[in-house]
Amino acid sequence: MDLENDFFKNLFVVDFGESNNQKFLSDSRIERTIVGIINNYFDSNPVVLLNYVCDIIDSKQDFRKRLFDKWYRNFNNDDFSKINFQYEIPEEDIKYHLGFIFKGNIYREEELIENVNLLLEEFTNLK
């Protein structure tokens, strides 16, 4: 993502969805596949700052956040850190869940939190 901000110069977004709108509930292969892709990407690009936003299209963003948190707990080997943010748009009554996954030896959590909050504030002021 090009946010024209030096702190986020290595920001990438992970996005995935169902194939042909078919839901495969409780399929552990989905979890292993997505986590494997993310791990492989970090192996090749350790300075990546990975972002995801829980889709709000069907109002199941809270469920998605819990699912991603579970996947992170199941597969974290202490090489990674994850920070969750909640962003609300009051006039639209929408709550977004954003997550950032990163190598703890590359980014400092306090600095990431500060920069994300500044970016969210800028975004809010543009509206």
mmCIF file of N, CA and C in Angstrom:
data_model
loop_
_atom_site.group_PDB
_atom_site.id
_atom_site.type_symbol
_atom_site.label_atom_id
_atom_site.label_comp_id
_atom_site.label_asym_id
_atom_site.label_seq_id
_atom_site.Cartn_x
_atom_site.Cartn_y
_atom_site.Cartn_z
ATOM 1 N N MET A 1 0.852 -1.175 0.000
ATOM 2 C CA MET A 1 0.000 0.000 0.000
ATOM 3 C C MET A 1 0.889 1.227 0.000
ATOM 4 N N ASP A 2 0.602 2.155 -0.833
ATOM 5 C CA ASP A 2 1.348 3.402 -0.860
ATOM 6 C C ASP A 2 0.549 4.462 -0.108
ATOM 7 N N LEU A 3 0.983 4.747 1.114
ATOM 8 C CA LEU A 3 0.307 5.746 1.927
ATOM 9 C C LEU A 3 1.086 7.052 1.984
ATOM 10 N N GLU A 4 2.161 7.119 1.204
ATOM 11 C CA GLU A 4 3.021 8.303 1.178
ATOM 12 C C GLU A 4 3.460 8.672 2.591
ATOM 13 N N ASN A 5 3.885 7.668 3.328
ATOM 14 C CA ASN A 5 4.320 7.821 4.705
ATOM 15 C C ASN A 5 5.498 6.869 4.898
ATOM 16 N N ASP A 6 6.644 7.400 5.284
ATOM 17 C CA ASP A 6 7.852 6.582 5.398
ATOM 18 C C ASP A 6 7.697 5.412 6.366
ATOM 19 N N PHE A 7 6.946 5.613 7.435
ATOM 20 C CA PHE A 7 6.794 4.521 8.395
ATOM 21 C C PHE A 7 6.102 3.321 7.752
ATOM 22 N N PHE A 8 5.182 3.566 6.836
ATOM 23 C CA PHE A 8 4.400 2.506 6.217
ATOM 24 C C PHE A 8 4.925 2.106 4.840
ATOM 25 N N LYS A 9 6.195 2.340 4.577
ATOM 26 C CA LYS A 9 6.740 2.036 3.242
ATOM 27 C C LYS A 9 6.741 0.538 2.934
ATOM 28 N N ASN A 10 6.691 -0.305 3.963
ATOM 29 C CA ASN A 10 6.657 -1.759 3.752
ATOM 30 C C ASN A 10 5.328 -2.367 4.175
ATOM 31 N N LEU A 11 4.263 -1.573 4.048
ATOM 32 C CA LEU A 11 2.932 -2.039 4.428
ATOM 33 C C LEU A 11 2.301 -2.810 3.278
ATOM 34 N N PHE A 12 1.850 -3.998 3.594
ATOM 35 C CA PHE A 12 1.151 -4.839 2.634
ATOM 36 C C PHE A 12 -0.169 -5.262 3.256
ATOM 37 N N VAL A 13 -1.138 -5.544 2.424
ATOM 38 C CA VAL A 13 -2.460 -5.943 2.883
ATOM 39 C C VAL A 13 -2.702 -7.387 2.488
ATOM 40 N N VAL A 14 -3.224 -8.148 3.422
ATOM 41 C CA VAL A 14 -3.635 -9.513 3.121
ATOM 42 C C VAL A 14 -5.152 -9.499 3.001
ATOM 43 N N ASP A 15 -5.644 -10.162 1.956
ATOM 44 C CA ASP A 15 -7.076 -10.181 1.691
ATOM 45 C C ASP A 15 -7.412 -11.544 1.098
ATOM 46 N N PHE A 16 -8.486 -12.121 1.556
ATOM 47 C CA PHE A 16 -8.927 -13.398 1.004
ATOM 48 C C PHE A 16 -10.429 -13.518 1.183
ATOM 49 N N GLY A 17 -11.023 -14.402 0.425
ATOM 50 C CA GLY A 17 -12.461 -14.607 0.500
ATOM 51 C C GLY A 17 -12.814 -15.988 -0.003
ATOM 52 N N GLU A 18 -14.093 -16.290 0.031
ATOM 53 C CA GLU A 18 -14.563 -17.597 -0.403
ATOM 54 C C GLU A 18 -14.534 -17.689 -1.930
ATOM 55 N N SER A 19 -14.275 -18.858 -2.416
ATOM 56 C CA SER A 19 -14.331 -19.119 -3.842
ATOM 57 C C SER A 19 -15.783 -19.395 -4.225
ATOM 58 N N ASN A 20 -16.291 -18.684 -5.203
ATOM 59 C CA ASN A 20 -17.673 -18.855 -5.664
ATOM 60 C C ASN A 20 -18.691 -18.672 -4.541
ATOM 61 N N ASN A 21 -18.351 -17.819 -3.567
ATOM 62 C CA ASN A 21 -19.235 -17.537 -2.425
ATOM 63 C C ASN A 21 -19.626 -18.781 -1.643
ATOM 64 N N GLN A 22 -18.798 -19.831 -1.707
ATOM 65 C CA GLN A 22 -19.058 -21.045 -0.939
ATOM 66 C C GLN A 22 -18.318 -20.947 0.388
ATOM 67 N N LYS A 23 -19.022 -21.186 1.473
ATOM 68 C CA LYS A 23 -18.416 -21.142 2.788
ATOM 69 C C LYS A 23 -18.036 -22.571 3.193
ATOM 70 N N PHE A 24 -16.810 -22.707 3.684
ATOM 71 C CA PHE A 24 -16.323 -23.994 4.163
ATOM 72 C C PHE A 24 -16.037 -23.838 5.655
ATOM 73 N N LEU A 25 -17.060 -24.000 6.444
ATOM 74 C CA LEU A 25 -16.920 -23.815 7.879
ATOM 75 C C LEU A 25 -16.121 -24.959 8.493
ATOM 76 N N SER A 26 -15.341 -24.617 9.475
ATOM 77 C CA SER A 26 -14.569 -25.598 10.241
ATOM 78 C C SER A 26 -13.632 -26.430 9.372
ATOM 79 N N ASP A 27 -13.076 -25.854 8.356
ATOM 80 C CA ASP A 27 -12.105 -26.540 7.517
ATOM 81 C C ASP A 27 -10.717 -26.077 7.940
ATOM 82 N N SER A 28 -9.989 -26.907 8.655
ATOM 83 C CA SER A 28 -8.671 -26.528 9.188
ATOM 84 C C SER A 28 -7.648 -26.270 8.079
ATOM 85 N N ARG A 29 -7.913 -26.756 6.879
ATOM 86 C CA ARG A 29 -6.980 -26.512 5.777
ATOM 87 C C ARG A 29 -6.929 -25.034 5.406
ATOM 88 N N ILE A 30 -8.056 -24.332 5.581
ATOM 89 C CA ILE A 30 -8.084 -22.898 5.275
ATOM 90 C C ILE A 30 -7.124 -22.163 6.204
ATOM 91 N N GLU A 31 -7.239 -22.449 7.491
ATOM 92 C CA GLU A 31 -6.361 -21.825 8.476
ATOM 93 C C GLU A 31 -4.898 -22.121 8.169
ATOM 94 N N ARG A 32 -4.562 -23.372 7.953
ATOM 95 C CA ARG A 32 -3.158 -23.753 7.677
ATOM 96 C C ARG A 32 -2.654 -23.107 6.389
ATOM 97 N N THR A 33 -3.501 -23.045 5.374
ATOM 98 C CA THR A 33 -3.089 -22.469 4.091
ATOM 99 C C THR A 33 -2.795 -20.988 4.220
ATOM 100 N N ILE A 34 -3.699 -20.239 4.837
ATOM 101 C CA ILE A 34 -3.504 -18.793 4.970
ATOM 102 C C ILE A 34 -2.292 -18.491 5.844
ATOM 103 N N VAL A 35 -2.178 -19.178 6.963
ATOM 104 C CA VAL A 35 -1.037 -18.950 7.849
ATOM 105 C C VAL A 35 0.258 -19.351 7.141
ATOM 106 N N GLY A 36 0.233 -20.422 6.371
ATOM 107 C CA GLY A 36 1.425 -20.839 5.625
ATOM 108 C C GLY A 36 1.853 -19.800 4.598
ATOM 109 N N ILE A 37 0.895 -19.226 3.897
ATOM 110 C CA ILE A 37 1.201 -18.180 2.913
ATOM 111 C C ILE A 37 1.822 -16.975 3.608
ATOM 112 N N ILE A 38 1.239 -16.580 4.733
ATOM 113 C CA ILE A 38 1.774 -15.431 5.477
ATOM 114 C C ILE A 38 3.184 -15.729 5.985
ATOM 115 N N ASN A 39 3.393 -16.904 6.560
ATOM 116 C CA ASN A 39 4.733 -17.265 7.052
ATOM 117 C C ASN A 39 5.758 -17.275 5.925
ATOM 118 N N ASN A 40 5.396 -17.854 4.787
ATOM 119 C CA ASN A 40 6.322 -17.880 3.645
ATOM 120 C C ASN A 40 6.652 -16.475 3.171
ATOM 121 N N TYR A 41 5.654 -15.603 3.181
ATOM 122 C CA TYR A 41 5.898 -14.234 2.740
ATOM 123 C C TYR A 41 6.845 -13.521 3.695
ATOM 124 N N PHE A 42 6.651 -13.715 4.991
ATOM 125 C CA PHE A 42 7.551 -13.115 5.971
ATOM 126 C C PHE A 42 8.960 -13.697 5.871
ATOM 127 N N ASP A 43 9.079 -14.980 5.547
ATOM 128 C CA ASP A 43 10.409 -15.578 5.381
ATOM 129 C C ASP A 43 11.189 -14.880 4.275
ATOM 130 N N SER A 44 10.493 -14.519 3.197
ATOM 131 C CA SER A 44 11.136 -13.850 2.065
ATOM 132 C C SER A 44 11.243 -12.342 2.252
ATOM 133 N N ASN A 45 10.379 -11.772 3.090
ATOM 134 C CA ASN A 45 10.295 -10.313 3.261
ATOM 135 C C ASN A 45 10.124 -9.975 4.747
ATOM 136 N N PRO A 46 11.167 -10.123 5.554
ATOM 137 C CA PRO A 46 11.007 -9.939 7.004
ATOM 138 C C PRO A 46 10.645 -8.525 7.442
ATOM 139 N N VAL A 47 10.851 -7.525 6.602
ATOM 140 C CA VAL A 47 10.544 -6.144 7.005
ATOM 141 C C VAL A 47 9.102 -5.748 6.712
ATOM 142 N N VAL A 48 8.315 -6.690 6.248
ATOM 143 C CA VAL A 48 6.923 -6.416 5.904
ATOM 144 C C VAL A 48 6.120 -6.069 7.162
ATOM 145 N N LEU A 49 5.236 -5.129 6.992
ATOM 146 C CA LEU A 49 4.213 -4.814 7.981
ATOM 147 C C LEU A 49 2.908 -5.217 7.320
ATOM 148 N N LEU A 50 2.265 -6.239 7.863
ATOM 149 C CA LEU A 50 1.094 -6.815 7.220
ATOM 150 C C LEU A 50 -0.174 -6.305 7.890
ATOM 151 N N ASN A 51 -1.123 -5.868 7.086
ATOM 152 C CA ASN A 51 -2.375 -5.312 7.577
ATOM 153 C C ASN A 51 -3.548 -6.101 7.022
ATOM 154 N N TYR A 52 -4.570 -6.263 7.841
ATOM 155 C CA TYR A 52 -5.830 -6.808 7.349
ATOM 156 C C TYR A 52 -6.968 -6.041 8.000
ATOM 157 N N VAL A 53 -8.065 -5.972 7.294
ATOM 158 C CA VAL A 53 -9.288 -5.346 7.792
ATOM 159 C C VAL A 53 -10.378 -6.399 7.715
ATOM 160 N N CYS A 54 -11.099 -6.579 8.806
ATOM 161 C CA CYS A 54 -12.187 -7.556 8.819
ATOM 162 C C CYS A 54 -13.368 -7.000 8.025
ATOM 163 N N ASP A 55 -13.774 -7.746 7.029
ATOM 164 C CA ASP A 55 -14.852 -7.342 6.134
ATOM 165 C C ASP A 55 -16.136 -7.080 6.916
ATOM 166 N N ILE A 56 -16.822 -5.991 6.575
ATOM 167 C CA ILE A 56 -18.059 -5.614 7.268
ATOM 168 C C ILE A 56 -19.304 -5.917 6.437
ATOM 169 N N ILE A 57 -19.119 -6.494 5.262
ATOM 170 C CA ILE A 57 -20.205 -6.605 4.293
ATOM 171 C C ILE A 57 -21.439 -7.316 4.843
ATOM 172 N N ASP A 58 -21.253 -8.312 5.700
ATOM 173 C CA ASP A 58 -22.391 -9.053 6.245
ATOM 174 C C ASP A 58 -22.520 -8.861 7.756
ATOM 175 N N SER A 59 -21.878 -7.808 8.270
ATOM 176 C CA SER A 59 -21.895 -7.472 9.705
ATOM 177 C C SER A 59 -21.297 -8.565 10.580
ATOM 178 N N LYS A 60 -20.360 -9.335 10.037
ATOM 179 C CA LYS A 60 -19.704 -10.395 10.811
ATOM 180 C C LYS A 60 -18.248 -10.052 11.121
ATOM 181 N N GLN A 61 -17.936 -8.766 11.164
ATOM 182 C CA GLN A 61 -16.560 -8.359 11.417
ATOM 183 C C GLN A 61 -16.070 -8.788 12.801
ATOM 184 N N ASP A 62 -16.947 -8.817 13.800
ATOM 185 C CA ASP A 62 -16.531 -9.251 15.140
ATOM 186 C C ASP A 62 -16.146 -10.734 15.120
ATOM 187 N N PHE A 63 -16.933 -11.538 14.416
ATOM 188 C CA PHE A 63 -16.603 -12.957 14.268
ATOM 189 C C PHE A 63 -15.263 -13.128 13.575
ATOM 190 N N ARG A 64 -15.035 -12.369 12.499
ATOM 191 C CA ARG A 64 -13.775 -12.477 11.757
ATOM 192 C C ARG A 64 -12.579 -12.090 12.631
ATOM 193 N N LYS A 65 -12.747 -11.055 13.429
ATOM 194 C CA LYS A 65 -11.662 -10.641 14.326
ATOM 195 C C LYS A 65 -11.315 -11.773 15.286
ATOM 196 N N ARG A 66 -12.337 -12.383 15.891
ATOM 197 C CA ARG A 66 -12.077 -13.489 16.822
ATOM 198 C C ARG A 66 -11.398 -14.654 16.108
ATOM 199 N N LEU A 67 -11.814 -14.929 14.877
ATOM 200 C CA LEU A 67 -11.209 -16.018 14.112
ATOM 201 C C LEU A 67 -9.730 -15.726 13.828
ATOM 202 N N PHE A 68 -9.429 -14.535 13.372
ATOM 203 C CA PHE A 68 -8.033 -14.179 13.076
ATOM 204 C C PHE A 68 -7.195 -14.186 14.347
ATOM 205 N N ASP A 69 -7.761 -13.720 15.455
ATOM 206 C CA ASP A 69 -7.039 -13.770 16.737
ATOM 207 C C ASP A 69 -6.724 -15.210 17.113
ATOM 208 N N LYS A 70 -7.673 -16.112 16.889
ATOM 209 C CA LYS A 70 -7.458 -17.530 17.187
ATOM 210 C C LYS A 70 -6.347 -18.107 16.303
ATOM 211 N N TRP A 71 -6.400 -17.798 15.008
ATOM 212 C CA TRP A 71 -5.356 -18.286 14.113
ATOM 213 C C TRP A 71 -3.988 -17.795 14.556
ATOM 214 N N TYR A 72 -3.921 -16.539 14.949
ATOM 215 C CA TYR A 72 -2.643 -15.979 15.410
ATOM 216 C C TYR A 72 -2.149 -16.740 16.649
ATOM 217 N N ARG A 73 -3.020 -16.955 17.607
ATOM 218 C CA ARG A 73 -2.631 -17.693 18.830
ATOM 219 C C ARG A 73 -2.175 -19.109 18.484
ATOM 220 N N ASN A 74 -2.869 -19.768 17.558
ATOM 221 C CA ASN A 74 -2.536 -21.148 17.212
ATOM 222 C C ASN A 74 -1.185 -21.290 16.528
ATOM 223 N N PHE A 75 -0.778 -20.274 15.792
ATOM 224 C CA PHE A 75 0.422 -20.418 14.968
ATOM 225 C C PHE A 75 1.574 -19.503 15.354
ATOM 226 N N ASN A 76 1.383 -18.618 16.305
ATOM 227 C CA ASN A 76 2.462 -17.697 16.657
ATOM 228 C C ASN A 76 3.594 -18.464 17.330
ATOM 229 N N ASN A 77 4.787 -18.212 16.847
ATOM 230 C CA ASN A 77 5.973 -18.855 17.419
ATOM 231 C C ASN A 77 6.872 -17.820 18.092
ATOM 232 N N ASP A 78 6.306 -16.737 18.534
ATOM 233 C CA ASP A 78 6.998 -15.630 19.201
ATOM 234 C C ASP A 78 7.900 -14.830 18.268
ATOM 235 N N ASP A 79 7.906 -15.152 16.971
ATOM 236 C CA ASP A 79 8.635 -14.324 16.001
ATOM 237 C C ASP A 79 7.812 -13.101 15.616
ATOM 238 N N PHE A 80 6.504 -13.206 15.794
ATOM 239 C CA PHE A 80 5.598 -12.174 15.322
ATOM 240 C C PHE A 80 4.892 -11.493 16.480
ATOM 241 N N SER A 81 4.472 -10.280 16.201
ATOM 242 C CA SER A 81 3.599 -9.546 17.112
ATOM 243 C C SER A 81 2.379 -9.135 16.302
ATOM 244 N N LYS A 82 1.281 -8.920 17.005
ATOM 245 C CA LYS A 82 0.051 -8.487 16.342
ATOM 246 C C LYS A 82 -0.617 -7.444 17.219
ATOM 247 N N ILE A 83 -1.086 -6.399 16.573
ATOM 248 C CA ILE A 83 -1.823 -5.357 17.278
ATOM 249 C C ILE A 83 -3.151 -5.163 16.563
ATOM 250 N N ASN A 84 -4.215 -5.150 17.348
ATOM 251 C CA ASN A 84 -5.554 -4.911 16.821
ATOM 252 C C ASN A 84 -5.962 -3.469 17.078
ATOM 253 N N PHE A 85 -6.668 -2.915 16.131
ATOM 254 C CA PHE A 85 -7.238 -1.579 16.257
ATOM 255 C C PHE A 85 -8.711 -1.666 15.932
ATOM 256 N N GLN A 86 -9.468 -0.801 16.545
ATOM 257 C CA GLN A 86 -10.878 -0.668 16.213
ATOM 258 C C GLN A 86 -11.084 0.757 15.731
ATOM 259 N N TYR A 87 -11.704 0.886 14.580
ATOM 260 C CA TYR A 87 -11.949 2.195 13.991
ATOM 261 C C TYR A 87 -13.442 2.336 13.751
ATOM 262 N N GLU A 88 -14.016 3.367 14.326
ATOM 263 C CA GLU A 88 -15.454 3.567 14.195
ATOM 264 C C GLU A 88 -15.752 4.831 13.407
ATOM 265 N N ILE A 89 -16.742 4.743 12.567
ATOM 266 C CA ILE A 89 -17.229 5.895 11.824
ATOM 267 C C ILE A 89 -18.613 6.194 12.391
ATOM 268 N N PRO A 90 -18.685 7.146 13.331
ATOM 269 C CA PRO A 90 -19.947 7.380 14.049
ATOM 270 C C PRO A 90 -21.137 7.690 13.146
ATOM 271 N N GLU A 91 -20.949 8.551 12.162
ATOM 272 C CA GLU A 91 -22.084 8.924 11.316
ATOM 273 C C GLU A 91 -22.577 7.762 10.460
ATOM 274 N N GLU A 92 -21.766 6.728 10.310
ATOM 275 C CA GLU A 92 -22.177 5.552 9.543
ATOM 276 C C GLU A 92 -22.493 4.367 10.452
ATOM 277 N N ASP A 93 -22.240 4.510 11.757
ATOM 278 C CA ASP A 93 -22.481 3.451 12.730
ATOM 279 C C ASP A 93 -21.812 2.142 12.305
ATOM 280 N N ILE A 94 -20.561 2.261 11.891
ATOM 281 C CA ILE A 94 -19.795 1.109 11.442
ATOM 282 C C ILE A 94 -18.544 0.989 12.297
ATOM 283 N N LYS A 95 -18.218 -0.244 12.670
ATOM 284 C CA LYS A 95 -17.016 -0.526 13.446
ATOM 285 C C LYS A 95 -16.114 -1.450 12.623
ATOM 286 N N TYR A 96 -14.903 -0.987 12.350
ATOM 287 C CA TYR A 96 -13.924 -1.774 11.608
ATOM 288 C C TYR A 96 -12.904 -2.359 12.574
ATOM 289 N N HIS A 97 -12.501 -3.590 12.294
ATOM 290 C CA HIS A 97 -11.389 -4.204 13.027
ATOM 291 C C HIS A 97 -10.203 -4.269 12.072
ATOM 292 N N LEU A 98 -9.100 -3.690 12.504
ATOM 293 C CA LEU A 98 -7.867 -3.704 11.728
ATOM 294 C C LEU A 98 -6.818 -4.451 12.531
ATOM 295 N N GLY A 99 -6.013 -5.219 11.861
ATOM 296 C CA GLY A 99 -4.928 -5.925 12.520
ATOM 297 C C GLY A 99 -3.624 -5.676 11.789
ATOM 298 N N PHE A 100 -2.551 -5.619 12.541
ATOM 299 C CA PHE A 100 -1.207 -5.475 11.983
ATOM 300 C C PHE A 100 -0.347 -6.592 12.541
ATOM 301 N N ILE A 101 0.289 -7.336 11.654
ATOM 302 C CA ILE A 101 1.184 -8.420 12.038
ATOM 303 C C ILE A 101 2.578 -8.041 11.558
ATOM 304 N N PHE A 102 3.563 -8.251 12.414
ATOM 305 C CA PHE A 102 4.921 -7.805 12.097
ATOM 306 C C PHE A 102 5.926 -8.580 12.929
ATOM 307 N N LYS A 103 7.164 -8.538 12.479
ATOM 308 C CA LYS A 103 8.258 -9.144 13.229
ATOM 309 C C LYS A 103 8.611 -8.197 14.367
ATOM 310 N N GLY A 104 8.586 -8.718 15.575
ATOM 311 C CA GLY A 104 8.842 -7.909 16.754
ATOM 312 C C GLY A 104 10.234 -7.321 16.814
ATOM 313 N N ASN A 105 11.178 -7.912 16.101
ATOM 314 C CA ASN A 105 12.541 -7.368 16.104
ATOM 315 C C ASN A 105 12.745 -6.293 15.035
ATOM 316 N N ILE A 106 11.707 -6.014 14.239
ATOM 317 C CA ILE A 106 11.787 -4.996 13.190
ATOM 318 C C ILE A 106 11.035 -3.730 13.602
ATOM 319 N N TYR A 107 9.839 -3.900 14.167
ATOM 320 C CA TYR A 107 8.998 -2.761 14.532
ATOM 321 C C TYR A 107 8.764 -2.737 16.040
ATOM 322 N N ARG A 108 8.721 -1.540 16.577
ATOM 323 C CA ARG A 108 8.382 -1.360 17.993
ATOM 324 C C ARG A 108 6.878 -1.120 18.104
ATOM 325 N N GLU A 109 6.239 -1.818 19.027
ATOM 326 C CA GLU A 109 4.788 -1.721 19.165
ATOM 327 C C GLU A 109 4.329 -0.292 19.422
ATOM 328 N N GLU A 110 5.030 0.421 20.316
ATOM 329 C CA GLU A 110 4.615 1.787 20.650
ATOM 330 C C GLU A 110 4.648 2.693 19.426
ATOM 331 N N GLU A 111 5.676 2.536 18.610
ATOM 332 C CA GLU A 111 5.802 3.361 17.412
ATOM 333 C C GLU A 111 4.708 3.018 16.399
ATOM 334 N N LEU A 112 4.419 1.741 16.268
ATOM 335 C CA LEU A 112 3.356 1.323 15.351
ATOM 336 C C LEU A 112 2.007 1.879 15.804
ATOM 337 N N ILE A 113 1.704 1.755 17.070
ATOM 338 C CA ILE A 113 0.434 2.257 17.604
ATOM 339 C C ILE A 113 0.306 3.747 17.349
ATOM 340 N N GLU A 114 1.362 4.469 17.622
ATOM 341 C CA GLU A 114 1.340 5.926 17.410
ATOM 342 C C GLU A 114 1.096 6.270 15.948
ATOM 343 N N ASN A 115 1.792 5.607 15.042
ATOM 344 C CA ASN A 115 1.652 5.910 13.616
ATOM 345 C C ASN A 115 0.301 5.487 13.055
ATOM 346 N N VAL A 116 -0.223 4.365 13.491
ATOM 347 C CA VAL A 116 -1.541 3.942 13.022
ATOM 348 C C VAL A 116 -2.601 4.915 13.527
ATOM 349 N N ASN A 117 -2.517 5.301 14.800
ATOM 350 C CA ASN A 117 -3.498 6.252 15.334
ATOM 351 C C ASN A 117 -3.449 7.587 14.596
ATOM 352 N N LEU A 118 -2.258 8.044 14.259
ATOM 353 C CA LEU A 118 -2.137 9.289 13.479
ATOM 354 C C LEU A 118 -2.773 9.133 12.103
ATOM 355 N N LEU A 119 -2.538 7.999 11.476
ATOM 356 C CA LEU A 119 -3.098 7.742 10.153
ATOM 357 C C LEU A 119 -4.624 7.652 10.211
ATOM 358 N N LEU A 120 -5.160 6.997 11.223
ATOM 359 C CA LEU A 120 -6.611 6.906 11.373
ATOM 360 C C LEU A 120 -7.217 8.285 11.643
ATOM 361 N N GLU A 121 -6.511 9.104 12.393
ATOM 362 C CA GLU A 121 -6.982 10.460 12.645
ATOM 363 C C GLU A 121 -6.998 11.271 11.354
ATOM 364 N N GLU A 122 -5.939 11.128 10.549
ATOM 365 C CA GLU A 122 -5.908 11.807 9.252
ATOM 366 C C GLU A 122 -7.068 11.356 8.376
ATOM 367 N N PHE A 123 -7.326 10.066 8.366
ATOM 368 C CA PHE A 123 -8.418 9.527 7.573
ATOM 369 C C PHE A 123 -9.756 10.098 8.024
ATOM 370 N N THR A 124 -9.947 10.172 9.322
ATOM 371 C CA THR A 124 -11.188 10.718 9.871
ATOM 372 C C THR A 124 -11.366 12.178 9.475
ATOM 373 N N ASN A 125 -10.281 12.933 9.501
ATOM 374 C CA ASN A 125 -10.348 14.356 9.162
ATOM 375 C C ASN A 125 -10.630 14.587 7.681
ATOM 376 N N LEU A 126 -10.343 13.624 6.835
ATOM 377 C CA LEU A 126 -10.635 13.747 5.409
ATOM 378 C C LEU A 126 -12.113 13.601 5.113
ATOM 379 N N LYS A 127 -12.825 12.944 5.984
ATOM 380 C CA LYS A 127 -14.260 12.668 5.746
ATOM 381 C C LYS A 127 -15.081 13.910 5.921
#
